[in-house]
């Protein structure tokens, strides 16, 4: 069984460009979570999605950030008009169940904004 | 809201036992998880406690006291490869997980 897949692993953008981060959950998992991690810091919750629904986006900035998890295809975290402060590692995790199941993490996407 | 506190750094020697504490304040608490992360790589699940008491998985054990809003991760027979960051995370009954800032464990020979 393939684990959680994220791509790209590394992404470099100039200020003002758009960044699209993709996450394919583990097979059979319908719950996806996005986290952001700055160097030497913990994982900060951004958004929790279930197929075609955003369940909790309380950790995601209201402007420039959006997320989706369509019926078919990967979950996408989209950052518009990136700024240097968006440089971070973005991790995606998936679980089979909403509450009781373990979250399995992908390898992350390292975003660098020049 | 939810907040967690854990020590920022812990150092121990090979073969020793180390305990990493985690205290939390939260609403809608469902369970406490522990994750390990090496060098900024993918966090990996270690253990989960929903009920009070000790859960043992090989060299790692985790404890939870819901009444004290407190838990700990116990690592026994430390090995060099255990050097990593360890995160506690509170799971809410709405499905959201809030992570602590992590404890960097350094194992010395």
mmCIF file of C-alpha atoms in Angstrom:
data_model
loop_
_atom_site.group_PDB
_atom_site.id
_atom_site.type_symbol
_atom_site.label_atom_id
_atom_site.label_comp_id
_atom_site.label_asym_id
_atom_site.label_seq_id
_atom_site.Cartn_x
_atom_site.Cartn_y
_atom_site.Cartn_z
ATOM 1 C CA UNK A 1 0.000 0.000 0.000
ATOM 2 C CA UNK A 2 1.352 3.354 -0.979
ATOM 3 C CA UNK A 3 1.566 5.876 1.793
ATOM 4 C CA UNK A 4 0.498 9.499 1.646
ATOM 5 C CA UNK A 5 2.001 11.129 -1.413
ATOM 6 C CA UNK A 6 2.847 14.781 -1.736
ATOM 7 C CA UNK A 7 4.226 16.658 -4.685
ATOM 8 C CA UNK A 8 6.261 18.481 -5.431
ATOM 9 C CA UNK A 9 8.734 17.751 -2.657
ATOM 10 C CA UNK A 10 10.412 21.096 -3.189
ATOM 11 C CA UNK A 11 8.862 24.185 -4.721
ATOM 12 C CA UNK A 12 10.507 27.526 -5.361
ATOM 13 C CA UNK A 13 8.393 30.555 -6.179
ATOM 14 C CA UNK A 14 9.022 34.259 -6.536
ATOM 15 C CA UNK A 15 6.980 36.720 -4.532
ATOM 16 C CA UNK A 16 3.579 37.248 -6.121
ATOM 17 C CA UNK A 17 3.410 33.881 -7.857
ATOM 18 C CA UNK A 18 1.016 31.068 -7.040
ATOM 19 C CA UNK A 19 1.949 27.827 -5.299
ATOM 20 C CA UNK A 20 -0.044 24.608 -5.693
ATOM 21 C CA UNK A 21 0.686 21.746 -3.349
ATOM 22 C CA UNK A 22 -0.822 18.323 -3.969
ATOM 23 C CA UNK A 23 -1.627 15.512 -1.585
ATOM 24 C CA UNK A 24 -2.844 12.032 -2.404
ATOM 25 C CA UNK A 25 -4.109 10.286 0.733
ATOM 26 C CA UNK A 26 -3.579 6.652 1.545
ATOM 27 C CA UNK A 27 -5.897 4.264 -0.238
ATOM 28 C CA UNK A 28 -9.224 4.102 1.524
ATOM 29 C CA UNK A 29 -8.696 7.338 3.440
ATOM 30 C CA UNK A 30 -11.262 10.064 2.941
ATOM 31 C CA UNK A 31 -10.030 12.562 5.557
ATOM 32 C CA UNK A 32 -7.174 14.932 4.761
ATOM 33 C CA UNK A 33 -5.399 17.442 6.982
ATOM 34 C CA UNK A 34 -2.897 20.143 6.030
ATOM 35 C CA UNK A 35 -0.248 21.460 8.425
ATOM 36 C CA UNK A 36 2.459 24.081 8.129
ATOM 37 C CA UNK A 37 5.796 23.807 9.883
ATOM 38 C CA UNK A 38 8.382 26.554 10.206
ATOM 39 C CA UNK A 39 12.001 25.600 11.052
ATOM 40 C CA UNK A 40 12.441 24.582 14.684
ATOM 41 C CA UNK A 41 8.712 24.845 15.306
ATOM 42 C CA UNK A 42 5.771 22.496 15.660
ATOM 43 C CA UNK A 43 3.107 21.559 13.178
ATOM 44 C CA UNK A 44 0.388 24.170 12.869
ATOM 45 C CA UNK A 45 -3.020 22.952 11.788
ATOM 46 C CA UNK A 46 -4.358 24.680 8.697
ATOM 47 C CA UNK A 47 -7.371 22.839 7.328
ATOM 48 C CA UNK A 48 -9.279 19.571 7.583
ATOM 49 C CA UNK A 49 -11.171 18.247 4.579
ATOM 50 C CA UNK A 50 -13.322 15.325 3.729
ATOM 51 C CA UNK A 51 -14.186 14.434 0.144
ATOM 52 C CA UNK A 52 -15.707 17.556 -1.458
ATOM 53 C CA UNK A 53 -16.134 19.271 1.918
ATOM 54 C CA UNK A 54 -14.094 21.594 4.084
ATOM 55 C CA UNK A 55 -14.738 20.519 7.671
ATOM 56 C CA UNK A 56 -12.496 22.934 9.574
ATOM 57 C CA UNK A 57 -10.410 25.722 8.072
ATOM 58 C CA UNK A 58 -9.812 27.622 11.283
ATOM 59 C CA UNK A 59 -6.019 27.458 10.922
ATOM 60 C CA UNK A 60 -5.857 28.714 7.372
ATOM 61 C CA UNK A 61 -5.340 32.428 6.647
ATOM 62 C CA UNK A 62 -8.488 33.960 5.189
ATOM 63 C CA UNK A 63 -6.658 35.624 2.353
ATOM 64 C CA UNK A 64 -4.559 34.019 -0.385
ATOM 65 C CA UNK A 65 -4.952 30.455 0.936
ATOM 66 C CA UNK A 66 -7.496 27.905 -0.235
ATOM 67 C CA UNK A 67 -7.855 24.150 -0.122
ATOM 68 C CA UNK A 68 -9.957 21.567 -1.850
ATOM 69 C CA UNK A 69 -10.404 17.814 -1.887
ATOM 70 C CA UNK A 70 -12.422 16.916 -4.957
ATOM 71 C CA UNK A 71 -14.350 13.729 -5.485
ATOM 72 C CA UNK A 72 -11.643 12.556 -7.860
ATOM 73 C CA UNK A 73 -7.975 13.399 -7.598
ATOM 74 C CA UNK A 74 -5.671 14.741 -4.928
ATOM 75 C CA UNK A 75 -6.254 17.387 -2.336
ATOM 76 C CA UNK A 76 -4.820 20.764 -3.352
ATOM 77 C CA UNK A 77 -3.516 23.518 -1.108
ATOM 78 C CA UNK A 78 -3.287 26.717 -3.110
ATOM 79 C CA UNK A 79 -1.393 29.820 -2.049
ATOM 80 C CA UNK A 80 -1.891 32.876 -4.209
ATOM 81 C CA UNK A 81 0.507 35.832 -4.412
ATOM 82 C CA UNK A 82 3.072 34.148 -2.201
ATOM 83 C CA UNK A 83 5.190 36.205 0.201
ATOM 84 C CA UNK A 84 8.488 35.332 1.886
ATOM 85 C CA UNK A 85 6.646 34.476 5.097
ATOM 86 C CA UNK A 86 4.929 31.600 3.321
ATOM 87 C CA UNK A 87 8.253 29.759 3.105
ATOM 88 C CA UNK A 88 7.773 26.626 5.197
ATOM 89 C CA UNK A 89 7.266 22.890 5.033
ATOM 90 C CA UNK A 90 3.674 21.932 4.307
ATOM 91 C CA UNK A 91 2.624 18.494 5.448
ATOM 92 C CA UNK A 92 -0.462 16.609 4.501
ATOM 93 C CA UNK A 93 -1.901 13.771 6.575
ATOM 94 C CA UNK A 94 -4.772 11.398 5.973
ATOM 95 C CA UNK A 95 -6.940 9.147 8.092
ATOM 96 C CA UNK A 96 -9.693 6.652 7.488
ATOM 97 C CA UNK A 97 -11.875 7.840 10.324
ATOM 98 C CA UNK A 98 -12.538 11.317 11.594
ATOM 99 C CA UNK A 99 -11.607 10.914 15.219
ATOM 100 C CA UNK A 100 -10.312 7.525 16.206
ATOM 101 C CA UNK A 101 -7.879 6.791 13.442
ATOM 102 C CA UNK A 102 -4.201 7.587 13.304
ATOM 103 C CA UNK A 103 -3.121 10.325 10.933
ATOM 104 C CA UNK A 104 -0.506 9.225 8.417
ATOM 105 C CA UNK A 105 1.767 11.949 7.147
ATOM 106 C CA UNK A 106 3.233 12.548 3.746
ATOM 107 C CA UNK A 107 6.877 13.594 3.200
ATOM 108 C CA UNK A 108 5.946 17.258 2.940
ATOM 109 C CA UNK A 109 6.480 20.007 0.395
ATOM 110 C CA UNK A 110 9.231 22.504 1.130
ATOM 111 C CA UNK A 111 8.141 25.855 -0.239
ATOM 112 C CA UNK A 112 10.763 28.534 -0.686
ATOM 113 C CA UNK A 113 9.683 32.016 -1.695
ATOM 114 C CA UNK A 114 12.436 34.150 -3.160
ATOM 115 C CA UNK B 1 -9.015 27.068 22.016
ATOM 116 C CA UNK B 2 -6.373 24.451 22.532
ATOM 117 C CA UNK B 3 -2.821 24.752 23.835
ATOM 118 C CA UNK B 4 -0.137 22.247 24.715
ATOM 119 C CA UNK B 5 3.110 22.521 26.632
ATOM 120 C CA UNK B 6 6.070 20.218 26.379
ATOM 121 C CA UNK B 7 9.780 20.746 27.125
ATOM 122 C CA UNK B 8 11.766 22.122 24.219
ATOM 123 C CA UNK B 9 14.826 19.931 24.703
ATOM 124 C CA UNK B 10 15.810 16.745 26.505
ATOM 125 C CA UNK B 11 19.218 15.044 26.541
ATOM 126 C CA UNK B 12 19.931 11.488 27.678
ATOM 127 C CA UNK B 13 22.512 8.767 27.180
ATOM 128 C CA UNK B 14 22.199 5.497 25.306
ATOM 129 C CA UNK B 15 20.449 2.823 27.302
ATOM 130 C CA UNK B 16 18.749 5.290 29.619
ATOM 131 C CA UNK B 17 15.053 5.982 30.138
ATOM 132 C CA UNK B 18 13.572 9.361 29.298
ATOM 133 C CA UNK B 19 10.129 10.822 29.939
ATOM 134 C CA UNK B 20 8.673 13.635 27.847
ATOM 135 C CA UNK B 21 5.757 15.388 29.505
ATOM 136 C CA UNK B 22 2.841 17.113 27.862
ATOM 137 C CA UNK B 23 0.184 19.241 29.509
ATOM 138 C CA UNK B 24 -2.768 20.555 27.593
ATOM 139 C CA UNK B 25 -5.758 22.850 27.755
ATOM 140 C CA UNK B 26 -8.526 22.050 25.384
ATOM 141 C CA UNK B 27 -12.228 21.824 24.780
ATOM 142 C CA UNK B 28 -13.781 18.745 23.246
ATOM 143 C CA UNK B 29 -10.837 16.505 24.147
ATOM 144 C CA UNK B 30 -10.916 13.088 22.566
ATOM 145 C CA UNK B 31 -7.381 11.731 22.843
ATOM 146 C CA UNK B 32 -3.654 12.415 23.038
ATOM 147 C CA UNK B 33 -1.261 11.249 20.337
ATOM 148 C CA UNK B 34 2.512 11.187 20.095
ATOM 149 C CA UNK B 35 4.533 11.562 16.908
ATOM 150 C CA UNK B 36 8.225 11.309 16.088
ATOM 151 C CA UNK B 37 9.941 13.439 13.475
ATOM 152 C CA UNK B 38 13.499 13.025 12.222
ATOM 153 C CA UNK B 39 15.257 16.030 10.702
ATOM 154 C CA UNK B 40 12.109 17.689 9.370
ATOM 155 C CA UNK B 41 10.897 14.527 7.661
ATOM 156 C CA UNK B 42 7.405 13.079 7.753
ATOM 157 C CA UNK B 43 6.085 12.797 11.316
ATOM 158 C CA UNK B 44 5.377 9.192 12.215
ATOM 159 C CA UNK B 45 2.762 7.995 14.654
ATOM 160 C CA UNK B 46 3.989 6.476 17.920
ATOM 161 C CA UNK B 47 1.000 6.052 20.212
ATOM 162 C CA UNK B 48 -2.482 7.209 21.110
ATOM 163 C CA UNK B 49 -4.314 7.403 24.452
ATOM 164 C CA UNK B 50 -8.033 8.015 24.692
ATOM 165 C CA UNK B 51 -8.450 6.579 28.167
ATOM 166 C CA UNK B 52 -6.491 7.081 31.381
ATOM 167 C CA UNK B 53 -3.550 4.795 31.886
ATOM 168 C CA UNK B 54 -0.466 3.442 30.248
ATOM 169 C CA UNK B 55 -0.193 2.135 26.689
ATOM 170 C CA UNK B 56 2.921 0.111 25.922
ATOM 171 C CA UNK B 57 4.374 -0.486 22.472
ATOM 172 C CA UNK B 58 7.808 -2.061 22.623
ATOM 173 C CA UNK B 59 10.350 0.381 24.013
ATOM 174 C CA UNK B 60 7.840 3.241 23.916
ATOM 175 C CA UNK B 61 4.980 3.786 26.363
ATOM 176 C CA UNK B 62 2.497 6.595 26.679
ATOM 177 C CA UNK B 63 0.426 7.663 29.654
ATOM 178 C CA UNK B 64 -2.662 9.812 29.985
ATOM 179 C CA UNK B 65 -4.472 11.383 32.914
ATOM 180 C CA UNK B 66 -7.582 13.144 31.651
ATOM 181 C CA UNK B 67 -8.377 14.626 35.045
ATOM 182 C CA UNK B 68 -4.942 16.275 35.162
ATOM 183 C CA UNK B 69 -4.870 17.176 31.449
ATOM 184 C CA UNK B 70 -1.475 15.540 31.368
ATOM 185 C CA UNK B 71 0.326 12.851 29.496
ATOM 186 C CA UNK B 72 3.831 11.617 28.889
ATOM 187 C CA UNK B 73 5.863 9.569 26.470
ATOM 188 C CA UNK B 74 8.339 7.145 27.999
ATOM 189 C CA UNK B 75 11.255 5.895 25.948
ATOM 190 C CA UNK B 76 13.255 3.001 27.349
ATOM 191 C CA UNK B 77 16.612 1.521 26.375
ATOM 192 C CA UNK B 78 17.434 4.624 24.403
ATOM 193 C CA UNK B 79 19.266 4.204 21.124
ATOM 194 C CA UNK B 80 21.108 6.791 19.055
ATOM 195 C CA UNK B 81 18.421 6.532 16.392
ATOM 196 C CA UNK B 82 15.859 7.815 18.908
ATOM 197 C CA UNK B 83 17.385 11.287 18.553
ATOM 198 C CA UNK B 84 14.507 13.194 16.985
ATOM 199 C CA UNK B 85 11.723 15.631 17.736
ATOM 200 C CA UNK B 86 8.700 14.315 19.590
ATOM 201 C CA UNK B 87 5.302 15.983 19.404
ATOM 202 C CA UNK B 88 2.237 15.501 21.524
ATOM 203 C CA UNK B 89 -1.054 16.272 19.818
ATOM 204 C CA UNK B 90 -4.547 16.664 21.171
ATOM 205 C CA UNK B 91 -7.354 15.202 19.088
ATOM 206 C CA UNK B 92 -10.688 16.953 19.417
ATOM 207 C CA UNK B 93 -14.016 15.247 18.973
ATOM 208 C CA UNK B 94 -14.438 17.306 15.809
ATOM 209 C CA UNK B 95 -11.469 15.551 14.246
ATOM 210 C CA UNK B 96 -8.947 18.366 14.432
ATOM 211 C CA UNK B 97 -5.484 17.730 15.921
ATOM 212 C CA UNK B 98 -3.480 20.445 17.651
ATOM 213 C CA UNK B 99 0.245 19.801 18.007
ATOM 214 C CA UNK B 100 2.668 20.965 20.654
ATOM 215 C CA UNK B 101 5.851 22.741 19.624
ATOM 216 C CA UNK B 102 7.865 19.571 20.013
ATOM 217 C CA UNK B 103 10.652 18.240 22.225
ATOM 218 C CA UNK B 104 14.072 17.724 20.696
ATOM 219 C CA UNK B 105 15.607 14.581 22.154
ATOM 220 C CA UNK B 106 19.356 14.170 21.878
ATOM 221 C CA UNK B 107 20.760 10.755 22.731
ATOM 222 C CA UNK B 108 24.459 10.733 23.558
ATOM 223 C CA UNK B 109 26.763 7.721 23.563
#
